[in-house]
GROMACS .gro file of C-alpha atoms in nm:
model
  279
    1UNK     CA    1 -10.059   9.102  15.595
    2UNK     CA    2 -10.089   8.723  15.479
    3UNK     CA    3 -10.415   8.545  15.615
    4UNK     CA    4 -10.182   8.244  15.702
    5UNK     CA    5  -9.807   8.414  15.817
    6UNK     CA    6  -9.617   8.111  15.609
    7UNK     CA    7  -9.837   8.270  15.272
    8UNK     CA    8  -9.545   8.487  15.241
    9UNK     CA    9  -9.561   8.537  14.875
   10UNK     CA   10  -9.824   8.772  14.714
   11UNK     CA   11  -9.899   8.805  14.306
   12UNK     CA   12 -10.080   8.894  14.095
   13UNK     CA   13 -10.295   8.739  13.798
   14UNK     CA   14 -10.360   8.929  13.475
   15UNK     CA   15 -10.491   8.866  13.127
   16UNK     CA   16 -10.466   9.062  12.836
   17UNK     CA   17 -10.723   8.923  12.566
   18UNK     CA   18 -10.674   8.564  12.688
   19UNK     CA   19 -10.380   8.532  12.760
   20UNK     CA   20 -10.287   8.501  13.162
   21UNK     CA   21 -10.010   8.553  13.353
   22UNK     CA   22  -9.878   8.530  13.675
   23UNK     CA   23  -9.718   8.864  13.795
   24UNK     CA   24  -9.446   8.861  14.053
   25UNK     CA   25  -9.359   9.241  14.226
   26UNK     CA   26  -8.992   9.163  14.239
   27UNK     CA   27  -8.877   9.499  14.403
   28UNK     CA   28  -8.870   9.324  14.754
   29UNK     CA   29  -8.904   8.974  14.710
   30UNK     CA   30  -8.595   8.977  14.495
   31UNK     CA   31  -8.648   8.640  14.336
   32UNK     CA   32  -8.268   8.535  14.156
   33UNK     CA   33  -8.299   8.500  13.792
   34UNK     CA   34  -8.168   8.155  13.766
   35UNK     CA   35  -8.474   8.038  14.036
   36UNK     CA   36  -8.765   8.182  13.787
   37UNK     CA   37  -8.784   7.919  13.543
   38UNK     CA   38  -8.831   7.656  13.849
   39UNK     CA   39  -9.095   7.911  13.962
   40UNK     CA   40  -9.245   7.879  13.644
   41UNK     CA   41  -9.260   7.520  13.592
   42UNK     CA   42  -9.387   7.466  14.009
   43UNK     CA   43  -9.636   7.785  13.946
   44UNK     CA   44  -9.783   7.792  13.605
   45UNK     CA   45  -9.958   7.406  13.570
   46UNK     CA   46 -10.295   7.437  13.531
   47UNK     CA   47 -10.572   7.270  13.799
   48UNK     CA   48 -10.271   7.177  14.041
   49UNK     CA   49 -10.150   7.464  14.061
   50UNK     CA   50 -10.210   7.891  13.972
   51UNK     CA   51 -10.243   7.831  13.673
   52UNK     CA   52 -10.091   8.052  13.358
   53UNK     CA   53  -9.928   8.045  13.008
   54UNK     CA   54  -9.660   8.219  13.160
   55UNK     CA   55  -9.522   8.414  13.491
   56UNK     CA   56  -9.364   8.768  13.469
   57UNK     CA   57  -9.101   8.910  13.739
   58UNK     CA   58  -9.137   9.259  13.787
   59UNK     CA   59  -8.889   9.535  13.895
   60UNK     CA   60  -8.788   9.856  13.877
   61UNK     CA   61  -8.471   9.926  13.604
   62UNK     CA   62  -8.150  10.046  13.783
   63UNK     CA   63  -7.969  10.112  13.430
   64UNK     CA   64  -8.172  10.438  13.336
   65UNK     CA   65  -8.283  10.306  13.000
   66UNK     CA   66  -8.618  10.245  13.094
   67UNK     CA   67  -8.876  10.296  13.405
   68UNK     CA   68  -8.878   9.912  13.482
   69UNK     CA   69  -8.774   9.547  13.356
   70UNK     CA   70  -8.924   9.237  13.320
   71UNK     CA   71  -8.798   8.904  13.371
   72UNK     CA   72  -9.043   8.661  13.135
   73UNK     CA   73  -9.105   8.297  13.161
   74UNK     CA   74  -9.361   8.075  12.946
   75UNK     CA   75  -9.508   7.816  13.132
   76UNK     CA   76  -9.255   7.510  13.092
   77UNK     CA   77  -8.987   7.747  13.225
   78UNK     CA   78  -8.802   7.850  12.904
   79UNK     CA   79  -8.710   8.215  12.908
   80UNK     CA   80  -8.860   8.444  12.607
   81UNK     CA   81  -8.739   8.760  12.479
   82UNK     CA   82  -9.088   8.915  12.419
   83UNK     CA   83  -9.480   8.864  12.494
   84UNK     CA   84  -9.708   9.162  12.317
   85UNK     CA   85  -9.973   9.045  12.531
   86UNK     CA   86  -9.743   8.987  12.879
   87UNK     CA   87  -9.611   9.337  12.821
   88UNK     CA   88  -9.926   9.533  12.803
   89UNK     CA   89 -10.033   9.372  13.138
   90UNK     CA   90  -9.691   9.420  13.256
   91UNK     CA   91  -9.720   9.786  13.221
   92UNK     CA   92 -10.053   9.830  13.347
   93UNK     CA   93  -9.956   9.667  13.647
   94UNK     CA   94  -9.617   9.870  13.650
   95UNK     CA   95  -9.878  10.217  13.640
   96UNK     CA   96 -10.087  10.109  13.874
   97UNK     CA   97  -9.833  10.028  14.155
   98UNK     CA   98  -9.691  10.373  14.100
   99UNK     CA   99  -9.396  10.183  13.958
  100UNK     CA  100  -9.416  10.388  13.638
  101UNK     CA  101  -9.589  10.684  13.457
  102UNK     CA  102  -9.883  10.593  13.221
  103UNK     CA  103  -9.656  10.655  12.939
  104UNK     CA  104  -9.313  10.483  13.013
  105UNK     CA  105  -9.074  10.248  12.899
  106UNK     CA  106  -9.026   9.844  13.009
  107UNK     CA  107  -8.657   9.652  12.906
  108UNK     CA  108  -8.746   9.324  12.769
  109UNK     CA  109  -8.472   9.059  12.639
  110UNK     CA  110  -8.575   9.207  12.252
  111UNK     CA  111  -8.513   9.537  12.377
  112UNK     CA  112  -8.680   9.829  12.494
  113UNK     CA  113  -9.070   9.869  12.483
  114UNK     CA  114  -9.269  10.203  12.460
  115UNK     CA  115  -9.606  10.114  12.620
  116UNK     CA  116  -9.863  10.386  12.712
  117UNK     CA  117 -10.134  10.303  12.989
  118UNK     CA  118 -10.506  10.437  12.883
  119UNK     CA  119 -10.651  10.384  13.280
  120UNK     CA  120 -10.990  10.520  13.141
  121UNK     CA  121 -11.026  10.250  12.892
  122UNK     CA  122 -10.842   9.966  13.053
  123UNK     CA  123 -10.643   9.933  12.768
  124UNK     CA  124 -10.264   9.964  12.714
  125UNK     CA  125 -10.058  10.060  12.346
  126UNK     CA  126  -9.713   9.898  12.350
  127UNK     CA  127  -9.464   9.953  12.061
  128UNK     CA  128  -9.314   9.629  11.984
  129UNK     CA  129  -8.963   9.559  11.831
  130UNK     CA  130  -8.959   9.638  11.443
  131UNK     CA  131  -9.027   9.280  11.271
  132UNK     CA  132  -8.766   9.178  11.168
  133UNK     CA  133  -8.638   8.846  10.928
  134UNK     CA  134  -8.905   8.877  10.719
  135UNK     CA  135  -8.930   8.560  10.508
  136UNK     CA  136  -9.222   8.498  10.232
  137UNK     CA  137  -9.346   8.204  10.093
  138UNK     CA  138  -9.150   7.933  10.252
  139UNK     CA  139  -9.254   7.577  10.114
  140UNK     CA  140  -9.292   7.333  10.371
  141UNK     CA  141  -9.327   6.953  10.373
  142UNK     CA  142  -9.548   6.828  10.677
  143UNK     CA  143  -9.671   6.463  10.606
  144UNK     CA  144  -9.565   6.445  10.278
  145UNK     CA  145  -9.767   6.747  10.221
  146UNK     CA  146  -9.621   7.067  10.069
  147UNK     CA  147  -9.738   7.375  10.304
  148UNK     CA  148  -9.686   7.741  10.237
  149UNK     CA  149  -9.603   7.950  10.534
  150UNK     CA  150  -9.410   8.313  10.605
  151UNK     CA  151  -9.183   8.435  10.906
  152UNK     CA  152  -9.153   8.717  11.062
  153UNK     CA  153  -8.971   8.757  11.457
  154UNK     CA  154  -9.130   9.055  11.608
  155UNK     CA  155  -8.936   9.008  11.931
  156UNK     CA  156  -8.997   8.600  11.956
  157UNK     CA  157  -9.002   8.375  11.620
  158UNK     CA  158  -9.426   8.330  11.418
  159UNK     CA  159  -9.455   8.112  11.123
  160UNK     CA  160  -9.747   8.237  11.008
  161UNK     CA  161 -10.059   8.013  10.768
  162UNK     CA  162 -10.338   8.164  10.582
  163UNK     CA  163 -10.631   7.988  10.547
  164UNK     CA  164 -11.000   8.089  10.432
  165UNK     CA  165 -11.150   7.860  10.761
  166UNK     CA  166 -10.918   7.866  11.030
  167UNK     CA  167 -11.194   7.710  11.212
  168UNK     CA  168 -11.137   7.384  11.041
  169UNK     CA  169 -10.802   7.337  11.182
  170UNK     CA  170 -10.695   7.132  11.413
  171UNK     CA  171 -10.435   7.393  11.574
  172UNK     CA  172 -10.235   7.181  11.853
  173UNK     CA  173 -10.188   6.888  11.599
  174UNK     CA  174 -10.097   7.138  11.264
  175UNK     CA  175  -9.917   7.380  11.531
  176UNK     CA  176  -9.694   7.146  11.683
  177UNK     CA  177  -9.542   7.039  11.352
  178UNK     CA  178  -9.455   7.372  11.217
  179UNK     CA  179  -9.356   7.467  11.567
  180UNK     CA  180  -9.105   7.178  11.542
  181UNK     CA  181  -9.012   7.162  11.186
  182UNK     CA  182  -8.661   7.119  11.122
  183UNK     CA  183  -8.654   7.408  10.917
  184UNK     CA  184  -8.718   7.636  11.266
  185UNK     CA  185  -8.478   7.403  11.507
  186UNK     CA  186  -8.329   7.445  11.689
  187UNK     CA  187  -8.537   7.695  11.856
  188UNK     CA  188  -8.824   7.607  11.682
  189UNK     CA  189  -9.141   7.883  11.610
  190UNK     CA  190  -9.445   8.013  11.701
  191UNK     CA  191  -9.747   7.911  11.476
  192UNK     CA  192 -10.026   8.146  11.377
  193UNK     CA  193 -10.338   8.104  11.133
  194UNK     CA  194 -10.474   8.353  10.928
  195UNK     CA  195 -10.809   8.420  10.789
  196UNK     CA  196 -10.846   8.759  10.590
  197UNK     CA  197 -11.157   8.884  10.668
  198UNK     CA  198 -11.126   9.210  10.491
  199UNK     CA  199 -10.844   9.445  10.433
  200UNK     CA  200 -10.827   9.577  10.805
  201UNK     CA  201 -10.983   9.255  10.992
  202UNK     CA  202 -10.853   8.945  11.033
  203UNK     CA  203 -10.912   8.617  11.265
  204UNK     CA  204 -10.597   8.460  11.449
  205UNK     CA  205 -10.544   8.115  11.585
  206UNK     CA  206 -10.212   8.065  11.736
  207UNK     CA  207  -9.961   7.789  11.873
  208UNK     CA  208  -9.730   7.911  12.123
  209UNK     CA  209  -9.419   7.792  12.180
  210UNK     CA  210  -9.311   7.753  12.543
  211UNK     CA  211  -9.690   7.662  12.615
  212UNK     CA  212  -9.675   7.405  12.346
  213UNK     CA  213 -10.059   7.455  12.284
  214UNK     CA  214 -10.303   7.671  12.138
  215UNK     CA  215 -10.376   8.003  12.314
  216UNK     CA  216 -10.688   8.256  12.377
  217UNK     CA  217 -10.462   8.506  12.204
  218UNK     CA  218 -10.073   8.619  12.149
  219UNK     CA  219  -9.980   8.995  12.068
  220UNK     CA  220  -9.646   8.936  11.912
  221UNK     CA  221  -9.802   8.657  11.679
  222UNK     CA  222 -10.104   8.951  11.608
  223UNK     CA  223  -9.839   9.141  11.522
  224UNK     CA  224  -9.591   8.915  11.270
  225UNK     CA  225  -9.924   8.778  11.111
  226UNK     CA  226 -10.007   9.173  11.011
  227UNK     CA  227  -9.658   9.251  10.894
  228UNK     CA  228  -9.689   8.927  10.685
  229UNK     CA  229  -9.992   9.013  10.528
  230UNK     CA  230  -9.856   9.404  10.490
  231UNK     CA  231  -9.591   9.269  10.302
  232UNK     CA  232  -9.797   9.037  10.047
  233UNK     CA  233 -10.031   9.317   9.984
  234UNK     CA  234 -10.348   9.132  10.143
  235UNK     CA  235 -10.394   9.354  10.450
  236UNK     CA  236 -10.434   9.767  10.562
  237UNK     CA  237 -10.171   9.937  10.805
  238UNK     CA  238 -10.377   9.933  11.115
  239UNK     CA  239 -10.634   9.583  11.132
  240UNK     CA  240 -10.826   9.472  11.367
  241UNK     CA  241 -10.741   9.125  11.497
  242UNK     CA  242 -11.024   8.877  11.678
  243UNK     CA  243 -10.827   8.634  11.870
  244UNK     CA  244 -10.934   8.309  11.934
  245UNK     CA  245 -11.049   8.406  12.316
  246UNK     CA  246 -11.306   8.698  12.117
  247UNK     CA  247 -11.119   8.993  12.222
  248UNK     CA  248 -11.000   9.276  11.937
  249UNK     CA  249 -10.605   9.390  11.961
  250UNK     CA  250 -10.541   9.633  11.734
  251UNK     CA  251 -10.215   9.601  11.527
  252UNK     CA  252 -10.057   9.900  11.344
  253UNK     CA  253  -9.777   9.978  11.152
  254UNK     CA  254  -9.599  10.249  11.121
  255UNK     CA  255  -9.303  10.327  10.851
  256UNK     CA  256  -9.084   9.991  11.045
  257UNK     CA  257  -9.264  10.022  11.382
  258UNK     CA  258  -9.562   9.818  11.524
  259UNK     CA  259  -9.764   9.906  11.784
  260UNK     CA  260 -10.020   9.651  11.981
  261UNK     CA  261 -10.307   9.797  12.172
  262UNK     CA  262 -10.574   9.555  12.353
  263UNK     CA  263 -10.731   9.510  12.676
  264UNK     CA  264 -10.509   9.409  13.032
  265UNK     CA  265 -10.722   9.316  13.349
  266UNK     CA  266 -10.598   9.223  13.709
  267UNK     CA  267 -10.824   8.921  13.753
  268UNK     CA  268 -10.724   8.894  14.143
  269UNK     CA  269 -10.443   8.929  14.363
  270UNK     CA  270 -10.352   8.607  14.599
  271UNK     CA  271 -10.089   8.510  14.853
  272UNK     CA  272  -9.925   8.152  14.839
  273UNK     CA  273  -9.682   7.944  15.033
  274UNK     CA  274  -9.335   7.880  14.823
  275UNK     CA  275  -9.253   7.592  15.080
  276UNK     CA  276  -9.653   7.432  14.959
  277UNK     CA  277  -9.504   7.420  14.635
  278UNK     CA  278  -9.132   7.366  14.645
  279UNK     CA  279  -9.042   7.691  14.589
   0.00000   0.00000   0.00000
């Protein structure tokens, strides 16, 4: 029952290794799919309003090729086909609302996702679309400088740098250009840095796309930067990755699969007013 009757609208706020979302049950609210990138843009602005990188709509999946689907939206209301990080809260949430087994299956916009739910550990292991378009050594010109980067989509599109200080970078500046680069339009890209710790650790800095700023973390990114690095020879099949928020996700690969296990955490659950906010 809402403390005020018009606060009609409960969700939910997760974060998976810095990364936080806004988590809509959609089973009776029934919010159409052409209103949730409004709800995004009115619900995801920082200070004024929630406040995420992105807002998830929830439901159960009437098709029979998977336990539920997700309807995802980053926080300037553009539509994305995958989030490693949005999915493994997604399907935490999905277990613990009884929505879903731990072990069960989510239908994202880059297909199905295998996710497994470890309650004990508060942790969640989603396979992620194989990686696909790989593309090595790409030469660059950003302000008249030449700039090596790779590509690799694992579900949405990660240029991905390596550097020996990622520290030094300025990532919304140096993010913003490769995100834009002509060579990526007209979608455009996410941007990761890389610094190679050792063979099966690495450090990650990433721009996202659709946030158009640098994140605590981003699970697909985790996961393009390690099949990158795979494929030049500088990195093991399973590394650790340190995100910029602190938090470890653990990448693996598999033959042509990649699996992304990390933390997910329900932060709180709240109750707002769509009228309040021009919903």
């Amino acid at each position: 029952m809402a403390i005020f009757p018009e606060f009609s609208q409960s969700f939910y706020k997760m974060q998976g290794s810095g990364n936080d979302f806004i988590i809509i049950d959609n089973r009776t609210q029934r919010i159409a799919p052409q209103m949730m990138g409004h709800w995004a843009r009115q619900l995801c602005p920082r200070a004024f309003r929630i406040g995420a990188d992105g807002i998830i709509f929830l439901e159960l999946d009437a098709s029979g090729q998977a336990e539920t689907i997700w309807h995802f939206f980053n926080a300037d209301g553009s539509r994305a086909e995958m989030c490693g990080n949005g999915a493994r809260c997604a399907t935490f949430l999905a277990h613990k609302l009884g929505m879903a087994p731990a072990k069960h299956r989510m239908l994202t916009d880059a297909g199905t996702v295998q996710a497994e739910v470890f309650p004990e550990e508060g942790t969640v292991s989603v396979q992620l679309t194989p990686p696909r378009d790989l593309r090595l050594n790409l030469d660059l010109v950003l302000d008249e400088k030449n700039m090596v980067v790779h590509f690799a989509n694992t579900g949405v599109p990660h240029a991905v740098f390596i550097h020996e200080d990622i520290s030094v970078l300025d990532i919304p500046k140096l993010g913003a250009k490769i995100r834009y680069h002509q060579y990526f339009a007209p979608a455009g890209t996410n941007a990761n840095f890389v610094q190679i710790l050792d063979q099966g650790h690495i450090l990650l800095r990433t721009y996202e796309r659709g946030v158009e700023n640098e994140t605590y973390a981003c699970g697909t990114g985790a996961a393009a930067s390690v099949a990158v690095l795979h494929a030049l020879g500088q990195c093991a099949a399973s590394v650790a990755v340190t995100t910029s928020g602190g938090e470890i996700l653990q990448i693996t690969l598999q033959d042509t699969d990649i699996f992304l296990r990390g933390p997910a955490q329900i932060i709180y659950q709240g109750q707002f007013c769509p009228a309040h906010l021009g919903l």
